[in-house]
XYZ file of C-alpha atoms in Angstrom:
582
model
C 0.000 0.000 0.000
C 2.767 2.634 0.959
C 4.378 2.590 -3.104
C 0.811 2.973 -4.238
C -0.258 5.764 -1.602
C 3.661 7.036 -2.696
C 2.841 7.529 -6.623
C -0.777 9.321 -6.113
C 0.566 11.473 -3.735
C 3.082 12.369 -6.134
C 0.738 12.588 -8.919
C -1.116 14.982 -7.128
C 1.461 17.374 -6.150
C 2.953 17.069 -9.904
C -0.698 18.376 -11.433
C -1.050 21.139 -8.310
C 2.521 22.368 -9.524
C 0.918 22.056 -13.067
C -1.703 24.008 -12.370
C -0.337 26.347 -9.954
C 2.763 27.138 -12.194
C 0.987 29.656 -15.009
C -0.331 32.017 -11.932
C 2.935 32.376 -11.232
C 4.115 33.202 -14.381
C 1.029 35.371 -15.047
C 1.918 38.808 -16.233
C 1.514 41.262 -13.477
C -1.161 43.600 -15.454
C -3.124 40.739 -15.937
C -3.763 39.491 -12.526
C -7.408 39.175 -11.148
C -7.906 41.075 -8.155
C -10.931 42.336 -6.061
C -11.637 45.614 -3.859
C -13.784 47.281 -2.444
C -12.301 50.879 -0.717
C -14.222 54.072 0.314
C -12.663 57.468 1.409
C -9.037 55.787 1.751
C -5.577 57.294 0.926
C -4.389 56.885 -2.687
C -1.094 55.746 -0.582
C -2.775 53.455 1.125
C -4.916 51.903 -1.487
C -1.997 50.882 -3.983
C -0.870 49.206 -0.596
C -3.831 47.644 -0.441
C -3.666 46.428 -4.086
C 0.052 45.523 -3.369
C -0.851 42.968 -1.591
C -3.561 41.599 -3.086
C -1.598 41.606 -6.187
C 1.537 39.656 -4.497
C 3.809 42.737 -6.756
C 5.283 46.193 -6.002
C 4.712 49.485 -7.400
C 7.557 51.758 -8.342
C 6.800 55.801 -8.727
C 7.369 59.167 -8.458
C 5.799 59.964 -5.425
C 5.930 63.885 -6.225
C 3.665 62.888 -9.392
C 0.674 60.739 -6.914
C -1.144 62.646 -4.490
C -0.914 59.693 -1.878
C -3.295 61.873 0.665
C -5.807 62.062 -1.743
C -9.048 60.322 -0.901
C -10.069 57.549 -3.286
C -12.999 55.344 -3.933
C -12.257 51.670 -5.965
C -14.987 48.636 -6.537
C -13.409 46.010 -8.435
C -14.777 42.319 -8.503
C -12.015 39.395 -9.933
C -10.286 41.980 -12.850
C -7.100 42.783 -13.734
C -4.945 44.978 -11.957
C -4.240 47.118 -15.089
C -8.559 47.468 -15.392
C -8.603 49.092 -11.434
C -5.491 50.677 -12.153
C -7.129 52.458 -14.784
C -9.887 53.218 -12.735
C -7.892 54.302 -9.940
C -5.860 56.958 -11.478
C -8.318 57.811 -14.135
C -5.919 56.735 -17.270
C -3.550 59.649 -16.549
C -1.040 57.009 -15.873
C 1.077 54.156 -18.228
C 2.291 51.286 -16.831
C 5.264 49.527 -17.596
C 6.345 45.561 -16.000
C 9.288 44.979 -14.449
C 10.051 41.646 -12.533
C 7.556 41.596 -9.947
C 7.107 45.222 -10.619
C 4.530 48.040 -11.532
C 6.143 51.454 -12.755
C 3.968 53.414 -12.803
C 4.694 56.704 -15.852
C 2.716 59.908 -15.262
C 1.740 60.433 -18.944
C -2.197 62.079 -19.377
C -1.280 62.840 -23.049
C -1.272 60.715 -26.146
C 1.694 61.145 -28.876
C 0.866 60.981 -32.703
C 3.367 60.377 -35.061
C 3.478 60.726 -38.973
C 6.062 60.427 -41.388
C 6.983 62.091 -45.026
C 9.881 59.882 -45.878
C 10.706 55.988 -46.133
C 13.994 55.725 -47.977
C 14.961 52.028 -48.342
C 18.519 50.404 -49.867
C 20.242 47.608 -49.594
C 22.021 49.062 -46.412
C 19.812 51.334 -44.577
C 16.641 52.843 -44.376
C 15.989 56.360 -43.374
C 12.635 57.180 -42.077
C 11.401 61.021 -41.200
C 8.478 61.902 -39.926
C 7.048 64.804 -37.494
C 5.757 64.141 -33.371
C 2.895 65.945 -32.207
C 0.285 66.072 -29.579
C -2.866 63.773 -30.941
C -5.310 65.968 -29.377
C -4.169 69.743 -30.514
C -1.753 69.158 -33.523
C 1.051 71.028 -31.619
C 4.393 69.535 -32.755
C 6.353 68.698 -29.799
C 10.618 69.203 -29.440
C 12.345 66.514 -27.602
C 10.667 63.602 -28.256
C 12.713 60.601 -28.668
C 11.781 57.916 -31.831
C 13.491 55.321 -31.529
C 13.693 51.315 -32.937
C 14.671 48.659 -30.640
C 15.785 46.410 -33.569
C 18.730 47.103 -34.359
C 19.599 50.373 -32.101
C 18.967 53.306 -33.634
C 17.651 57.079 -32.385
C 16.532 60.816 -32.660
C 15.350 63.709 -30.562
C 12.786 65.972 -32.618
C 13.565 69.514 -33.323
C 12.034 72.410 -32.361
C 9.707 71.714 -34.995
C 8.665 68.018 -33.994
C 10.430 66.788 -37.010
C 12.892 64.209 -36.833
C 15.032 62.010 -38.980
C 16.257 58.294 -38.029
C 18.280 56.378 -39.895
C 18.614 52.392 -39.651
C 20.233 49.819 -40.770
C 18.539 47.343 -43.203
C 18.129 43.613 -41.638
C 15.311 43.157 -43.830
C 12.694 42.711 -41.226
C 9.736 45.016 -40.273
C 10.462 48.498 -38.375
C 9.169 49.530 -35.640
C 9.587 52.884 -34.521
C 8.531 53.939 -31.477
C 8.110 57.632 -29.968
C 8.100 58.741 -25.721
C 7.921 62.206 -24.396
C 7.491 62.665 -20.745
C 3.888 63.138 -19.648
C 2.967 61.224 -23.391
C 1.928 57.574 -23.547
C 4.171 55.977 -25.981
C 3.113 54.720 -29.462
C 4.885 52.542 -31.627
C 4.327 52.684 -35.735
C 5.938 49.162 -37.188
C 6.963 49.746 -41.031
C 7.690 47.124 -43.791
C 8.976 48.202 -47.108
C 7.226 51.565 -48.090
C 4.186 50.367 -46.499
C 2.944 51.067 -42.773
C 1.771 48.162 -41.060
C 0.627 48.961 -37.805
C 0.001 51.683 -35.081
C 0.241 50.747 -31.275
C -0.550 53.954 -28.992
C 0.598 51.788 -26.139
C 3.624 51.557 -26.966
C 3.893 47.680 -26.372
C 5.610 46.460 -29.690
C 8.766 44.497 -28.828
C 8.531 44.713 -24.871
C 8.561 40.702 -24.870
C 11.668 40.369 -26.587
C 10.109 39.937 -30.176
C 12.060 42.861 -31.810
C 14.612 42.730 -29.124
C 15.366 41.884 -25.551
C 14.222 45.079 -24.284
C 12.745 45.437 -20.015
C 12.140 48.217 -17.378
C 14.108 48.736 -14.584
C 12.212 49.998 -11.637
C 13.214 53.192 -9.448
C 14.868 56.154 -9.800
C 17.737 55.891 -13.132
C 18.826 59.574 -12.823
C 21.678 59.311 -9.640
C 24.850 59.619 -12.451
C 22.948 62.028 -14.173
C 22.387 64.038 -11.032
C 25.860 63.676 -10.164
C 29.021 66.219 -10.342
C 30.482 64.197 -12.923
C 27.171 63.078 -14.902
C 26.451 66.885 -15.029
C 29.901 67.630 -16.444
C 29.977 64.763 -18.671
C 26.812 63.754 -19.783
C 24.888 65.623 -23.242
C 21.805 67.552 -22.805
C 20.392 64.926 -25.371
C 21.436 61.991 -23.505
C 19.465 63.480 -20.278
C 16.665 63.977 -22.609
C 16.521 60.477 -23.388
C 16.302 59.114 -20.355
C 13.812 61.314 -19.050
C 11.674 60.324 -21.877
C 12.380 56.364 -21.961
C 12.971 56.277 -18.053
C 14.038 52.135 -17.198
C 13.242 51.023 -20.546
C 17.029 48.781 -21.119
C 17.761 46.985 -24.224
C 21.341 44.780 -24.477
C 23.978 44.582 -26.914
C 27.024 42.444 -27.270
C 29.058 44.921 -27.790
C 29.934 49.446 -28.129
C 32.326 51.489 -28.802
C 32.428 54.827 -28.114
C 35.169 57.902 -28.050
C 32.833 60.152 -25.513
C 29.329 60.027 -23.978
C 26.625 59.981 -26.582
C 29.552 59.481 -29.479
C 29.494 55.826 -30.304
C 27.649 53.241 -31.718
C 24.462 53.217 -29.513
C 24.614 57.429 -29.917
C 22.539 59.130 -28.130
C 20.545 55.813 -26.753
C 23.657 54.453 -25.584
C 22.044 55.312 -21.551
C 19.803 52.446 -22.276
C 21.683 49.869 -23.052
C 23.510 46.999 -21.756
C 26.656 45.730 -23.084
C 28.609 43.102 -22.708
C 32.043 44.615 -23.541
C 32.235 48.280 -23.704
C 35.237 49.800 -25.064
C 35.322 53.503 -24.311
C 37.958 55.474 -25.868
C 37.933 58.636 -24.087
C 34.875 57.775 -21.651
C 31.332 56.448 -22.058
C 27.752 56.231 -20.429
C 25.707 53.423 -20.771
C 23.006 51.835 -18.945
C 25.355 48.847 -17.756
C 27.890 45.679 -18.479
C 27.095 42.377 -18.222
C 30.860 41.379 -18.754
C 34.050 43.723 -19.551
C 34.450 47.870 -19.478
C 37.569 49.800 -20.566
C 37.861 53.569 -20.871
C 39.222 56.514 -19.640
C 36.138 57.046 -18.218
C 33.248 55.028 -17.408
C 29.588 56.273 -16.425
C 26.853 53.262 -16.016
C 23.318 53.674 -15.230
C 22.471 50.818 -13.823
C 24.097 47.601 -12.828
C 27.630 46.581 -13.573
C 28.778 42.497 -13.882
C 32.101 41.268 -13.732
C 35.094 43.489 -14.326
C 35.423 47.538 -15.051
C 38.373 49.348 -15.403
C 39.019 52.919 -15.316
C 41.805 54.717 -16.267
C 40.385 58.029 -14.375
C 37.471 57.421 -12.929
C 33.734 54.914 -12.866
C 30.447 56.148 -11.994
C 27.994 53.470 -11.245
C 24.165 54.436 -10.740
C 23.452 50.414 -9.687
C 25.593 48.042 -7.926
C 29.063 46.370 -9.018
C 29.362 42.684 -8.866
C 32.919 41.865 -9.648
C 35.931 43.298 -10.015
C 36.203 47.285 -10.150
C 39.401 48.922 -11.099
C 39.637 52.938 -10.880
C 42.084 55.721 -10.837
C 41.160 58.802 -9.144
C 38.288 57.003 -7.823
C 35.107 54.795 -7.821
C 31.425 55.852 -7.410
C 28.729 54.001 -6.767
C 25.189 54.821 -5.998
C 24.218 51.294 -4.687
C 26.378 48.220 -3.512
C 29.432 46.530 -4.273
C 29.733 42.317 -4.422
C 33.159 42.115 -4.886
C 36.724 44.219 -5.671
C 36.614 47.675 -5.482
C 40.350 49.546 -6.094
C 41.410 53.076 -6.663
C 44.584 55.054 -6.036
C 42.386 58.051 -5.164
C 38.973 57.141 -3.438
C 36.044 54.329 -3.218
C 32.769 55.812 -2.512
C 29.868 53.462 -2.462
C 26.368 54.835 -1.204
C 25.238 51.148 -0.646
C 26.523 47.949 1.268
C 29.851 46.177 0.448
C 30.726 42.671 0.411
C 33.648 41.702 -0.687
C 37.045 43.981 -0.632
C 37.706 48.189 -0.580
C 41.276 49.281 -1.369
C 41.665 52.468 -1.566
C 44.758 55.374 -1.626
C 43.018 57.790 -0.055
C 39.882 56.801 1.308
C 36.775 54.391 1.244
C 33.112 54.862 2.107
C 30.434 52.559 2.326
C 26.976 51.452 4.233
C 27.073 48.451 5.526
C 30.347 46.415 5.304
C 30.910 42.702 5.177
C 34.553 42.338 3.966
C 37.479 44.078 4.003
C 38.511 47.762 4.241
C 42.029 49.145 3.893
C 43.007 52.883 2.938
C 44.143 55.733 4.978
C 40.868 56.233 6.105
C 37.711 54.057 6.528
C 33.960 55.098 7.043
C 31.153 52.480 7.159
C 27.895 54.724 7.907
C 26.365 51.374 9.463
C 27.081 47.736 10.281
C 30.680 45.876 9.994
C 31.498 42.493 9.609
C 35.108 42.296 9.246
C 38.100 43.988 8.749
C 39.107 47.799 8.581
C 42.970 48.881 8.369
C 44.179 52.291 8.082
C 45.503 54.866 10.294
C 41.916 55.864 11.025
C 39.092 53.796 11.084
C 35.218 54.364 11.960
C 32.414 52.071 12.361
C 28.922 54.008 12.750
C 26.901 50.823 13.408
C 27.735 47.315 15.493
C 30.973 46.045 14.441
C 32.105 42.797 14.470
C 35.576 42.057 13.862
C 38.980 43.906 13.915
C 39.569 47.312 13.200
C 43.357 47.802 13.056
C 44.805 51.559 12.846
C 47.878 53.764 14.066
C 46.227 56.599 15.173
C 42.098 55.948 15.568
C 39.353 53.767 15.667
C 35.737 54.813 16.552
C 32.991 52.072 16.379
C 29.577 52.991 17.772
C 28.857 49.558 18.859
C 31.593 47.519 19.555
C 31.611 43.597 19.391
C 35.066 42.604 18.389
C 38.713 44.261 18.585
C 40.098 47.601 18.587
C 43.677 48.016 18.444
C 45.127 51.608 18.106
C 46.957 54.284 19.724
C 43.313 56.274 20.336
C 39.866 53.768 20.521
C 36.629 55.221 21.330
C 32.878 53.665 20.968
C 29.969 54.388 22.439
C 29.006 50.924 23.650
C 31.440 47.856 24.049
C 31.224 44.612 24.699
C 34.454 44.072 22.750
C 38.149 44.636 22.939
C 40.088 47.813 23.031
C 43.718 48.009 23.236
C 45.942 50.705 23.052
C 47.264 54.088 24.799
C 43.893 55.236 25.405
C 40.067 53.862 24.890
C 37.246 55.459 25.132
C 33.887 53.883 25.617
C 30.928 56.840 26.258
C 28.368 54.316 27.841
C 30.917 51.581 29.517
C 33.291 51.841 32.383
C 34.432 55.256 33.955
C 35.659 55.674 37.404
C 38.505 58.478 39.110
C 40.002 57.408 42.293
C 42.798 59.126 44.786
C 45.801 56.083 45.571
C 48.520 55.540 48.805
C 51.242 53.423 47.676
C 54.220 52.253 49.039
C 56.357 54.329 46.239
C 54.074 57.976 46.095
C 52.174 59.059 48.950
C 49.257 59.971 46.635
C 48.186 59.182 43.245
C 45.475 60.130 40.759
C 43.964 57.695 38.818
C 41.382 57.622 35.769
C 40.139 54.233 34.220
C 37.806 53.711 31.040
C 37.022 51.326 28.941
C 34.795 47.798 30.184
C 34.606 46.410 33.380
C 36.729 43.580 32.165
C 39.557 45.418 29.694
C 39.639 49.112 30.401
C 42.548 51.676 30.586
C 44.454 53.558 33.157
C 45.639 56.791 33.161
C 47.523 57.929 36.783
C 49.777 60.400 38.027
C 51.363 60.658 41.484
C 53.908 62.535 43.744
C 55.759 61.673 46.716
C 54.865 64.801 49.337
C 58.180 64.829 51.860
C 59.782 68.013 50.776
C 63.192 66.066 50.693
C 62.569 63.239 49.439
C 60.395 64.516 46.204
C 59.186 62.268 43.834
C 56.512 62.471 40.464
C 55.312 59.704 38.421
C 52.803 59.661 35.573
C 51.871 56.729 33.806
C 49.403 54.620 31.854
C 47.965 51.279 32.075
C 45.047 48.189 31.511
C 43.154 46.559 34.076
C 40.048 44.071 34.479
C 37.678 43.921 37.011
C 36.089 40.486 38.178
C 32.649 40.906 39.926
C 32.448 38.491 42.677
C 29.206 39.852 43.966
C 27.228 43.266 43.804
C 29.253 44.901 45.577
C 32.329 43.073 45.149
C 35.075 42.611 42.463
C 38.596 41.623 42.354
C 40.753 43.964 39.748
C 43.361 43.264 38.438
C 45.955 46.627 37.211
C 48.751 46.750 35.230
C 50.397 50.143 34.609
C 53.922 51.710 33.434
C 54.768 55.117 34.910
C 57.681 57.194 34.726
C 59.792 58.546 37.440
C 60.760 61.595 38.064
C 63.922 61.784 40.428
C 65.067 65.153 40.086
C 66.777 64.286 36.747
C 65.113 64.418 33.416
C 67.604 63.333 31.361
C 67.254 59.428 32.474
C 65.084 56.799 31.109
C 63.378 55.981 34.839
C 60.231 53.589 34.484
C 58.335 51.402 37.350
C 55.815 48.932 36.560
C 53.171 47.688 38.508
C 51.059 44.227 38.724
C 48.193 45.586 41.552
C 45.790 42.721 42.639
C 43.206 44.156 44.894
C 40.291 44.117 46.608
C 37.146 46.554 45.473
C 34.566 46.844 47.847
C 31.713 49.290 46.487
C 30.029 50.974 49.169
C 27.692 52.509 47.068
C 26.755 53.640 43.627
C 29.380 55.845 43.398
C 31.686 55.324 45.871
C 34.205 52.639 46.738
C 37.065 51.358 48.424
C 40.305 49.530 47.020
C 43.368 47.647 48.212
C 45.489 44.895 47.760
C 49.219 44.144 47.233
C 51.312 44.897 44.270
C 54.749 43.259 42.393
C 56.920 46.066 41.077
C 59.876 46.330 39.008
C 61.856 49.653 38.712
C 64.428 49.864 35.686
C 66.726 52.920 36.799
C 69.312 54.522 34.303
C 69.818 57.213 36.966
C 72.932 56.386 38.587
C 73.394 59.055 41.742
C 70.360 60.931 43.554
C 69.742 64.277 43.309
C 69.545 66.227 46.717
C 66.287 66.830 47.816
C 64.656 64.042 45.585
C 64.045 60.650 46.464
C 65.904 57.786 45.079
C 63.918 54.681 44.490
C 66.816 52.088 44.491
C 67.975 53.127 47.782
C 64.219 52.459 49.131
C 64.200 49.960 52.263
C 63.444 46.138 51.080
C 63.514 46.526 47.368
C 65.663 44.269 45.738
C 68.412 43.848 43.189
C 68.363 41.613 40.495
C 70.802 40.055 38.206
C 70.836 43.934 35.489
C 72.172 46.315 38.100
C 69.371 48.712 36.260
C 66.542 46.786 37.840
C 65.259 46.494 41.379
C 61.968 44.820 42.333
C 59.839 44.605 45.538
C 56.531 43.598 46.656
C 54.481 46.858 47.544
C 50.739 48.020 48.677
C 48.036 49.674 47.483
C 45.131 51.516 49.274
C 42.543 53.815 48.174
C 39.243 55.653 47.448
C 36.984 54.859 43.540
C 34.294 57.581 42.963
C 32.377 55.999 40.161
């Protein structure tokens, strides 16, 4: 029974998966869905239909008045049907992935044309844009065909001329404007074939692999360099095709906008891009070279850049720049530059860097002159100053700083500081805002009294103390620095444990005078902020002060210290009493 009961229930989940497998793949226009809203936010009703739709909606939120009250009643139709209801068909709407972008366009383009030149190895096709519902001819529209790559910008007349090369296949030309639904007019021969003022001719990879990208495209454009670098025409483009990305095996180009993509090189994807002087494109899917490189979107395996790359996506790979490397999402891989690395996103992988590196969130490796990770690190940062402005979890190695906010692994510099620690800090001085802090006032056997700061954890912190013997003839200053731990035993008691290395003044400057200390004592709080601590101490004092000076005490002359085997060391077995305000 248990082989047969096996193969049904395998039968069954093979025609569920069967059945269940075109919903999945169901285009996300086309999905049924059913509401029924009164007097809600526009926010909060594409929410609403978010969810019920199992997709996302991408927009321009200055465009949709989310506050505005709406009023929807849709039973089993298609979310492009209650989008159109919704937003009253002043809107286009474009698929990407699991995405809705959604265009602000409440106009419709018309396009004619007055001449189809056809040879054996191009066709030029002219023609005239204007606005369907007043005649007004309309500058700065982009035609364009997806198969093969070819486009124009109208004049200031709406005219425009495209030329194309002949694969002997149909043409399809299509035209966008910004706040204009797009409309595609498909050609064959001398003869016009069709008219699509949706603009959906091709989208499926028919005439070409072209897709939408969701979000915001315009970061390189916005940028310092994208300003300097990047054509009026080329920002033209974009604003008029927005995510709309076609690919291409290969481009070359000598500057942005002059190559063999032109002007609609932004929105496309190659998979080698040789640029000359520099380039922009809308990504790689394999190899870059330039003097300059400006991307987009995404960029795949390996970029070099003899100046500089700007990268409006993330970098997966290998990144290779000279002055520097910008990128307006996250890195999966190398990133190198002599100059900077600047990534607005998260980094896995490795930053090397001349100057300087910046990134989000790090889970790699870091190593420049200086290191900034606005939030969480996993790893490693080396440089002479490091800083961590989330949790970090590994080693940060430097020769003059490191600052993590929340410290879980290990500091080691000459200056640490954090906010909170449950870490490691070593070096001369650490700094933790929200962990250990206490001042105390010290007897010892060797100074009569002896300020003390500590800071840092309760189990690693650091010790700052200075001290003077008061007998007026036998004078004596020390000031020194340390690390100690404290062992809570209960409440209100702990066992610390000190180690510190002071200097000692004996009336002679000009010799290298140094005792250190092992104090093991006994810290008995007697209230928040109050204590007292004592316990014995092992010292050794290396003296290169041969003679005393009058006046001044001499610390190898001291009663019951010892000499060793070096002549320049004594040691002894001291004491040490004193008051901790916490």
């Amino acid at each position: 029974m248990q082989p047969k009961y096996s193969a049904i229930k395998g039968l069954l989940l093979l025609l569920l998966g069967v059945a269940f497998t075109p919903c999945l793949a169901q285009p996300v226009l086309n999905r049924n869905i059913t509401m029924n809203v009164n007097d809600q936010p526009l926010g909060s009703v594409l929410h609403i239909m978010e969810d019920k739709g199992k997709f996302n909606f991408s927009y321009n939120s200055n465009l949709i008045r989310q506050d505005s009250l709406v009023n929807i009643h849709v039973a089993n139709q298609t979310v492009k049907d209650a989008l159109n209801k919704l937003l009253n068909n002043q809107f286009e709407y474009r698929e990407a992935e699991n995405f809705v972008i959604l265009r602000y366009a409440p106009y419709q383009l018309a396009m004619s044309t007055d001449k189809f030149l056809n040879d054996d190895q191009s066709c030029v096709i002219t023609g005239y844009v204007a606005n369907e519902r007043n005649g007004q001819k309309l500058q700065n529209a982009s035609v364009y065909c997806r198969r093969p790559i070819a486009s124009a910008l109208t004049d200031a007349d709406g005219h425009f001329e495209i030329k194309i090369r002949n694969e002997n296949q149909p043409v399809i030309l299509t035209v966008s404007k910004e706040n204009y639904k797009d409309t595609s007019v498909t050609f064959l021969s001398d003869v016009k074939v069709t008219e699509n003022k949706n603009g959906t001719s091709g989208t499926n990879g028919s005439n070409g692999a072209y897709r939408y990208l969701p979000g915001d495209l315009s970061g390189v454009e916005k940028s310092g360099v994208g300003k300097l670098f990047i054509s009026a025409k080329q920002q033209i483009q974009s604003l008029n095709l927005g995510g709309l990305i076609t690919q291409s095996p290969f481009q070359v180009s000598l500057a942005p906008g002059l190559g063999t993509h032109g002007a609609f090189s932004g929105q496309v994807v190659n998979a080698v891009s040789l640029n000359i002087a520099g380039g922009y494109n809308a990504g790689v899917n394999g190899v870059e070279l330039g003097l300059f490189n400006l991307d987009k979107s995404d960029v795949k395996s390996f970029q070099l850049g003899i100046l500089f790359n700007v990268v409006g996506g993330s970098v997966e790979g290998i990144q290779i720049g000279g002055a520097f490397n910008q990128v307006l999402k996250n890195v999966n891989g190398v990133q190198a530059a002599l100059g900077f690395n600047n990534v607005e996103g998260n980094v896995s992988g490795v930053q090397w860097a001349a100057g300087f590196n910046i990134a989000k969130k790090l889970n790699g490796v870091q190593f420049a002159i200086l290191n900034i990770a606005s939030g969480d690190v996993n790893g490693l940062q080396i440089a002479p100053a490091n800083i961590a402005s989330g949790k970090f979890t590994g080693i940060q190695l430097a020769g003059l700083f490191n600052y993590a906010k929340d410290l879980k692994g290990i500091q080691i510099g000459l200056i640490n500081a954090s906010d909170n620690s449950s870490g490691v800090s070593i070096g001369l001085l650490n700094l933790v805002q929200n962990g250990y802090h206490a001042g105390g006032v010290y007897s010892n056997e060797t100074t009569d009294a002896n300020l003390v700061y500590k800071t840092g954890t309760h189990w690693f912190y650091n010790i700052i103390t200075a001290g003077a013997k008061l007998d007026k003839n036998k004078k004596q200053y020390t000031y020194g620095v340390g690390y100690g731990n404290e062992l809570p035993v209960f409440n209100f008691l702990a066992f610390n444990t000190e180690a510190t290395a002071s200097y000692v003044y004996q009336g002679n400057g000009r010799y290298l005078n140094v005792l250190y200390r092992l104090d093991e004592t006994l810290n008995i709080k007697l209230g928040h902020s109050f204590g007292i601590q004592a316990g014995p101490s092992l010292n050794f004092f290396y003296n290169q002060q041969k003679n005393p000076v009058a006046g001044y005490n001499f610390v190898p002359n001291e009663p019951n210290h010892h000499q060793t085997n070096n002549p320049k060391y004594t040691r002894w077995l001291g004491w040490t009493v004193g008051i901790n305000f916490f």
